Amino acid sequence: MKYLSRVFWLAIGCTFLFPLYWMITMSLKSKSEAYNNQFGIPYSWDWINYSEALSKYHFFVYFENSLIYTIGTIAITLTTGSMLAYCLSRMQWRFNSAALLYVSLGLIVPIEVVLIPLFQLIKWLHLKDSYWGLILPYSGFAIASCVLMLFAFLRSLPKELEEAACIDGTNVYQTFFRIIFPIVTPALMTQCVLLFMRIWNEFPLAFIIASKDQFRPLTVGLLSFFVSVGVSDWGLIGATMVLSSLPMIIVYMIGNEKIENALTAGAILK
Amino acid sequence: MNKYYSTKVSIFVFSAPALILFSVFCVYPLLPEIWMSLNNHDGFRNLGFVGLDNYKDILASASFWTAHKNTYLIVGISVFLGLPLSLMFALFMDVQTPKLRRFFKTSAMLPAILSVTVVAEMWISFYEPTYGLFNSILRSIGLEAWTHSWLTEKNTVMPSIGLTFLWQYIGLNAMLFYTGIKTIPKNYYEAALIDGASFTQVCLRITIPLLQDVTKYVLILSALGSMAFYSQVRVMTAGGPGDLSRTVIYQMYYVAFETSEFGKGTAIAVVFILECLFISFLIQRFVAREKLEF
C-alpha cells in the first residue's frame, strides 16, 4: 500500500515535469517529425526552429515589455504600499482604521470583473498604448495585499529604533527611507516575488489594453504568435515556448527556495 | 513621539500616493460599471438610459446561463477535487525522505510559474484528436472507442479545460498546505505516536483539523481564482464550440468587446461581483472558526 502510493505520487510528480521535457524536445524536432514522433526523443537535434523563432517572433520586444511592466509595477507598488503601511501602523489620524478597511476591500474585487470600465478609464486618460496603461492598474490592484502584509509586519516591529533616530534629529522621511526600508526588506522581497509571478504571467488585462504589438507582454505576444502560426508547425511553437518560459525558469532555478518561502509567507500571514 | 510622526504633511505624503492609486484604478471603476449597466452603451457613446433592461436581457440569454454552468463547474472542480488532492499530496510529501521531498516541491511548483499561454498551448497539443497524447494512449491500449476530439465536443470541452486548470495549480496548493503542516508543533505527533496512532488517524485527527487556517486561505484563493476563470478558455477554445465553453468573464468580455454592447457587458459584471461577494461571505461565515493558538 505504502509502495503503491509512492509510485502513484511519483508518477504525478513526473507529470508536473513533463511540460519541460515536451517543450524542449518539441523545439528540436523538424516539422514532419513533430507529427510522426510527437512525444518521443528527437532523432536528431535540429536548432533551426530557434533561429526561425527569433526572426519571426518578436521575442526581445515582448520580453522587454514584460520586464518594463513587471519592474514598473513592483517599484510603484512597493514604494507607495510600504509608505501607506508605515503611515497606518505608526501615524495617528482620524481615518486610520477606516483606511485599513478601505484598502482591504481590494482583496475581494478580482481585476477581471472591472475589465470594461477600466478599459474605458484608460482610454479616457490617454494611457492606452503606453506602458502606464498597464503599470498603473496593476499597481492599484496589487496595493491591497502589499499594504496588509507590510502592515502586519510593521506592527510587530518595536519602535525603539525610530525613537533613537528621532532623538538623533532625523526627520520622519529620513527615518522611513534610511531605517525602516532596510528593516522591512525581507517582507518587501516576499512581495517582490509574489508580484513578479503575478504580473509576469498576467493575461486578461494585458490582452485588452496592450493591443498594439509593440506594447504586448510575453503572455499576449505568445498567443498572437500561436494564432498566426496555427497548429501546423509544432517545432516552431515549441521553440517560442521555450524562449518565452526561459526567463521564468531561470528565475525559478535561482530563487527556488525564496519563491517557496514567499508564497507560504503569504499563506500564513492572511 | 506622536508629534514626530503625525504632522498633517507627513500623513498626507505617506498615505496619499497609495490611496489615490488604489481609489482610481481599483475602486473607482465600480461606479461607472454600475452606471453603464443601466445605459445602452456601445463603447464610444452613451445611447441613453434604459433602466434595468440590460439586466432583463442578459438574464434571458441562454449564453449567460451556459457561462454560469461552466464557471461553477470549474469552481467545483478546483474546490472539491483540487483541494482534497493537493491536501493529500501535501500529507504525502511530509512523510518522504528529504531528497524525494525536494523533487516533489520543485516539480509541483513548476506548472504554476509557467505562463498560462504556454500551459494552455501545450495541453492543446495533448488534446489534439489525431496525434495528441491522450488519443494516442487510448489507441495504443485498444480503447479506440474512447477517443474524442476533446476540445471541440460538447461534453468533453469543459472537463478537458478543467483538467488543465487542476493540473496547473494542484502543486502550488499542495505547497501551501505543506507549509501549514510544517507549522504544527512536533509534540502533537510525538504524543500520538506514543498512543500508537496510525498515519491515517494522525492525518484525520491532528493534521487536518489543525490546518483549518491554511485550508481557508487556499479555499478562498481557489474559489475566487476559479470564479475569474478566463485565460485558459481564451487560449484553448476561444469560447467554442459556439458558446459552450464560455465562462462568465469570457461572456462579459465577448458581449462588450465583440458585439459592442458595453451596457450588457457591465450588467453581467455587476451580477457577477455580487456572486463573488456572496461566495466570499459564505466562506467567511461557514469556514471561519475560532483562531487557533499553538
Short mmCIF file of C-alpha atoms in Angstrom, two decimals, chain A residues 5-6 9-10 12-20 22-23 35 38-39 76 80-81 83-84 86-87 90-93 99 102-103 105-110 112-123 125 127 136-137 139-141 143-144 159 162-163 165-166 170-173 175-176 197 201 203-204 207-208 219-220 222-223 226 231 234 237 241 244-245 248-249 252 256-257 259-260 263-264 266-268 270, chain B residues 1-2 4-7 9-11 13-15 17-19 21-30 32-33 36 41 43-44 85 88-89 92 95-97 100 102-119 121-122 124-126 128 131-133 136 167 170-172 175-176 179-180 183 213-214 217 224 228 230-231 234-235 249 252-253 256-257 262 265-266 269 272-273 276-277 280 291:
data_model
loop_
_atom_site.label_atom_id
_atom_site.label_comp_id
_atom_site.label_asym_id
_atom_site.label_seq_id
_atom_site.Cartn_x
_atom_site.Cartn_y
_atom_site.Cartn_z
CA SER A 5 1.02 5.33 -3.12
CA ARG A 6 4.66 6.24 -3.61
CA TRP A 9 2.69 10.26 -6.45
CA LEU A 10 5.98 9.76 -8.27
CA ILE A 12 2.11 12.64 -10.59
CA GLY A 13 5.41 14.39 -9.84
CA CYS A 14 6.68 13.37 -13.25
CA THR A 15 3.60 14.76 -14.99
CA PHE A 16 4.48 18.14 -13.48
CA LEU A 17 7.90 17.94 -15.08
CA PHE A 18 6.54 16.68 -18.38
CA PRO A 19 5.97 20.14 -19.92
CA LEU A 20 9.65 20.97 -19.66
CA TRP A 22 7.83 18.27 -24.00
CA MET A 23 8.74 21.86 -24.81
CA TYR A 35 3.83 14.91 -36.18
CA GLN A 38 5.17 13.88 -31.02
CA PHE A 39 6.26 12.74 -27.60
CA ILE A 76 5.44 51.66 -7.68
CA THR A 80 3.61 53.57 -2.26
CA GLY A 81 2.39 50.44 -0.47
CA MET A 83 4.60 54.16 2.77
CA LEU A 84 0.91 53.66 3.35
CA TYR A 86 4.01 52.71 7.60
CA CYS A 87 1.54 55.53 7.87
CA ARG A 90 2.73 54.43 13.11
CA MET A 91 0.89 57.67 12.50
CA GLN A 92 -2.19 58.73 14.38
CA TRP A 93 -5.01 60.19 12.36
CA ALA A 99 -8.34 53.48 5.61
CA TYR A 102 -10.99 50.51 2.74
CA VAL A 103 -7.74 49.13 1.36
CA LEU A 105 -11.66 45.85 0.04
CA GLY A 106 -9.16 45.41 -2.76
CA LEU A 107 -8.73 41.76 -1.87
CA ILE A 108 -12.32 40.92 -2.80
CA VAL A 109 -12.56 42.55 -6.23
CA PRO A 110 -10.80 40.48 -8.89
CA GLU A 112 -11.29 40.72 -14.29
CA VAL A 113 -14.72 41.98 -13.22
CA VAL A 114 -13.85 45.64 -13.80
CA LEU A 115 -12.25 44.97 -17.17
CA ILE A 116 -14.75 47.09 -19.08
CA PRO A 117 -14.77 50.32 -17.01
CA LEU A 118 -11.00 50.00 -16.56
CA PHE A 119 -10.60 49.83 -20.32
CA GLN A 120 -12.77 52.96 -20.68
CA LEU A 121 -10.87 54.76 -17.93
CA ILE A 122 -7.52 54.06 -19.51
CA LYS A 123 -8.74 55.19 -22.90
CA LEU A 125 -6.83 59.07 -19.54
CA LEU A 127 -2.89 55.85 -21.30
CA LEU A 136 -0.90 51.85 -13.05
CA PRO A 137 -3.88 49.47 -12.87
CA SER A 139 -0.20 48.68 -9.07
CA GLY A 140 -3.65 49.80 -7.99
CA PHE A 141 -4.78 46.20 -7.71
CA ILE A 143 -1.61 47.63 -3.32
CA ALA A 144 -4.21 45.91 -1.12
CA LYS A 159 9.54 51.38 17.92
CA GLU A 162 12.75 55.07 15.38
CA GLU A 163 12.76 56.73 18.78
CA ALA A 165 16.58 58.12 15.28
CA CYS A 166 14.18 60.81 16.38
CA THR A 170 16.38 62.85 11.69
CA ASN A 171 13.01 63.74 10.28
CA VAL A 172 10.31 61.17 9.59
CA TYR A 173 11.15 60.85 5.88
CA THR A 175 13.74 57.62 9.26
CA PHE A 176 11.49 55.82 6.84
CA MET A 197 4.87 35.91 -10.57
CA ASN A 201 2.02 35.92 -16.14
CA PHE A 203 -3.15 37.79 -19.11
CA PRO A 204 -6.73 39.22 -19.21
CA PHE A 207 -4.85 41.16 -23.67
CA ILE A 208 -7.27 44.08 -23.81
CA THR A 219 1.89 36.14 -22.49
CA VAL A 220 -0.13 38.08 -25.06
CA LEU A 222 2.87 34.41 -27.48
CA LEU A 223 -0.85 33.94 -28.05
CA PHE A 226 0.32 30.92 -31.92
CA VAL A 231 -1.22 24.20 -35.45
CA TRP A 234 4.81 22.45 -33.58
CA ILE A 237 5.80 26.68 -31.42
CA MET A 241 7.53 28.41 -25.82
CA SER A 244 9.27 32.63 -23.53
CA SER A 245 9.50 30.38 -20.48
CA MET A 248 10.83 32.47 -15.60
CA ILE A 249 12.56 29.10 -15.37
CA TYR A 252 12.80 29.84 -10.54
CA ASN A 256 13.50 28.45 -5.94
CA GLU A 257 13.65 28.49 -2.17
CA ILE A 259 9.78 31.76 -4.07
CA GLU A 260 8.52 28.92 -1.90
CA LEU A 263 4.29 32.06 -1.31
CA THR A 264 3.95 30.38 2.00
CA GLY A 266 1.59 34.93 2.17
CA ALA A 267 -0.45 31.93 3.27
CA ILE A 268 0.50 32.16 6.92
CA LYS A 270 -3.51 36.02 5.91
CA MET B 1 6.76 60.68 19.61
CA ASN B 2 3.33 61.08 18.12
CA TYR B 4 7.15 63.46 15.45
CA TYR B 5 5.27 61.04 13.22
CA SER B 6 1.96 62.60 12.73
CA THR B 7 2.14 66.01 11.23
CA VAL B 9 2.04 66.93 5.91
CA SER B 10 3.74 63.64 6.68
CA ILE B 11 0.45 61.78 6.93
CA VAL B 13 2.78 62.41 1.92
CA PHE B 14 2.81 58.84 3.17
CA SER B 15 -0.80 57.89 2.58
CA PRO B 17 0.04 58.09 -3.33
CA ALA B 18 -1.18 54.60 -2.47
CA LEU B 19 -4.70 55.69 -1.60
CA LEU B 21 -3.68 54.83 -6.95
CA PHE B 22 -5.94 52.34 -5.22
CA SER B 23 -9.03 54.54 -5.45
CA VAL B 24 -8.60 55.49 -9.09
CA PHE B 25 -7.80 52.09 -10.54
CA CYS B 26 -9.38 49.62 -8.15
CA VAL B 27 -12.41 51.24 -6.52
CA TYR B 28 -13.47 53.99 -8.89
CA PRO B 29 -14.17 51.67 -11.89
CA LEU B 30 -17.01 50.13 -9.89
CA PRO B 32 -19.07 53.69 -13.99
CA GLU B 33 -19.62 49.94 -14.08
CA MET B 36 -23.01 51.86 -17.61
CA HIS B 41 -23.58 51.97 -24.27
CA GLY B 43 -18.12 51.55 -26.06
CA PHE B 44 -17.85 55.02 -27.56
CA LEU B 85 -5.97 16.12 -3.92
CA MET B 88 -3.31 14.51 0.14
CA PHE B 89 -0.25 15.41 -1.87
CA PHE B 92 2.25 12.51 1.44
CA VAL B 95 6.44 11.70 5.21
CA GLN B 96 9.02 11.44 2.41
CA THR B 97 12.80 11.40 2.62
CA LEU B 100 12.28 12.93 -2.61
CA ARG B 102 12.93 18.26 -2.74
CA PHE B 103 11.96 16.61 -6.03
CA PHE B 104 8.23 16.91 -5.31
CA LYS B 105 8.46 20.50 -4.15
CA THR B 106 10.42 21.64 -7.19
CA SER B 107 8.37 19.77 -9.74
CA ALA B 108 5.00 20.61 -8.22
CA MET B 109 5.52 24.35 -8.41
CA LEU B 110 6.72 24.30 -12.00
CA PRO B 111 3.35 24.41 -13.81
CA ALA B 112 2.23 27.35 -11.68
CA ILE B 113 5.18 29.51 -12.69
CA LEU B 114 4.82 28.81 -16.41
CA SER B 115 2.67 31.30 -18.25
CA VAL B 116 -0.98 30.45 -18.88
CA THR B 117 -0.43 30.72 -22.60
CA VAL B 118 2.38 28.16 -22.57
CA VAL B 119 0.43 25.69 -20.42
CA GLU B 121 -0.98 25.70 -25.78
CA MET B 122 0.79 22.59 -24.52
CA ILE B 124 -3.97 21.85 -26.86
CA SER B 125 -1.32 19.57 -28.32
CA PHE B 126 -2.16 16.84 -25.75
CA GLU B 128 -5.19 17.11 -30.41
CA TYR B 131 -1.67 12.94 -32.94
CA GLY B 132 -2.35 14.15 -29.41
CA LEU B 133 -1.12 12.38 -26.29
CA SER B 136 -2.51 8.14 -28.87
CA TRP B 167 -3.04 20.27 -13.15
CA ILE B 170 -2.53 21.46 -7.67
CA GLY B 171 1.18 21.62 -6.89
CA LEU B 172 1.02 25.23 -5.74
CA MET B 175 2.93 23.63 -1.27
CA LEU B 176 0.68 25.98 0.70
CA THR B 179 3.97 24.84 4.89
CA GLY B 180 0.85 24.79 7.01
CA THR B 183 3.95 24.99 11.45
CA ASP B 213 -6.45 28.44 8.70
CA VAL B 214 -4.43 27.37 5.71
CA TYR B 217 -6.82 30.59 2.73
CA LEU B 224 -12.29 33.23 -6.16
CA ALA B 228 -12.47 34.67 -12.56
CA TYR B 230 -10.86 33.22 -18.35
CA SER B 231 -7.35 32.99 -19.76
CA ARG B 234 -9.33 32.31 -24.31
CA VAL B 235 -6.26 30.40 -25.44
CA ILE B 249 -15.82 36.59 -17.54
CA MET B 252 -18.70 39.55 -20.32
CA TYR B 253 -15.68 40.14 -22.49
CA ALA B 256 -18.64 44.06 -24.54
CA PHE B 257 -15.74 43.83 -26.95
CA PHE B 262 -20.88 47.60 -23.18
CA GLY B 265 -21.30 43.55 -20.53
CA THR B 266 -21.20 45.69 -17.42
CA ALA B 269 -20.09 42.17 -14.39
CA PHE B 272 -21.03 38.61 -11.08
CA ILE B 273 -19.48 40.94 -8.48
CA CYS B 276 -18.24 36.86 -5.80
CA LEU B 277 -19.18 38.79 -2.67
CA SER B 280 -16.59 35.03 -0.07
CA LYS B 291 -8.47 31.33 15.76
#
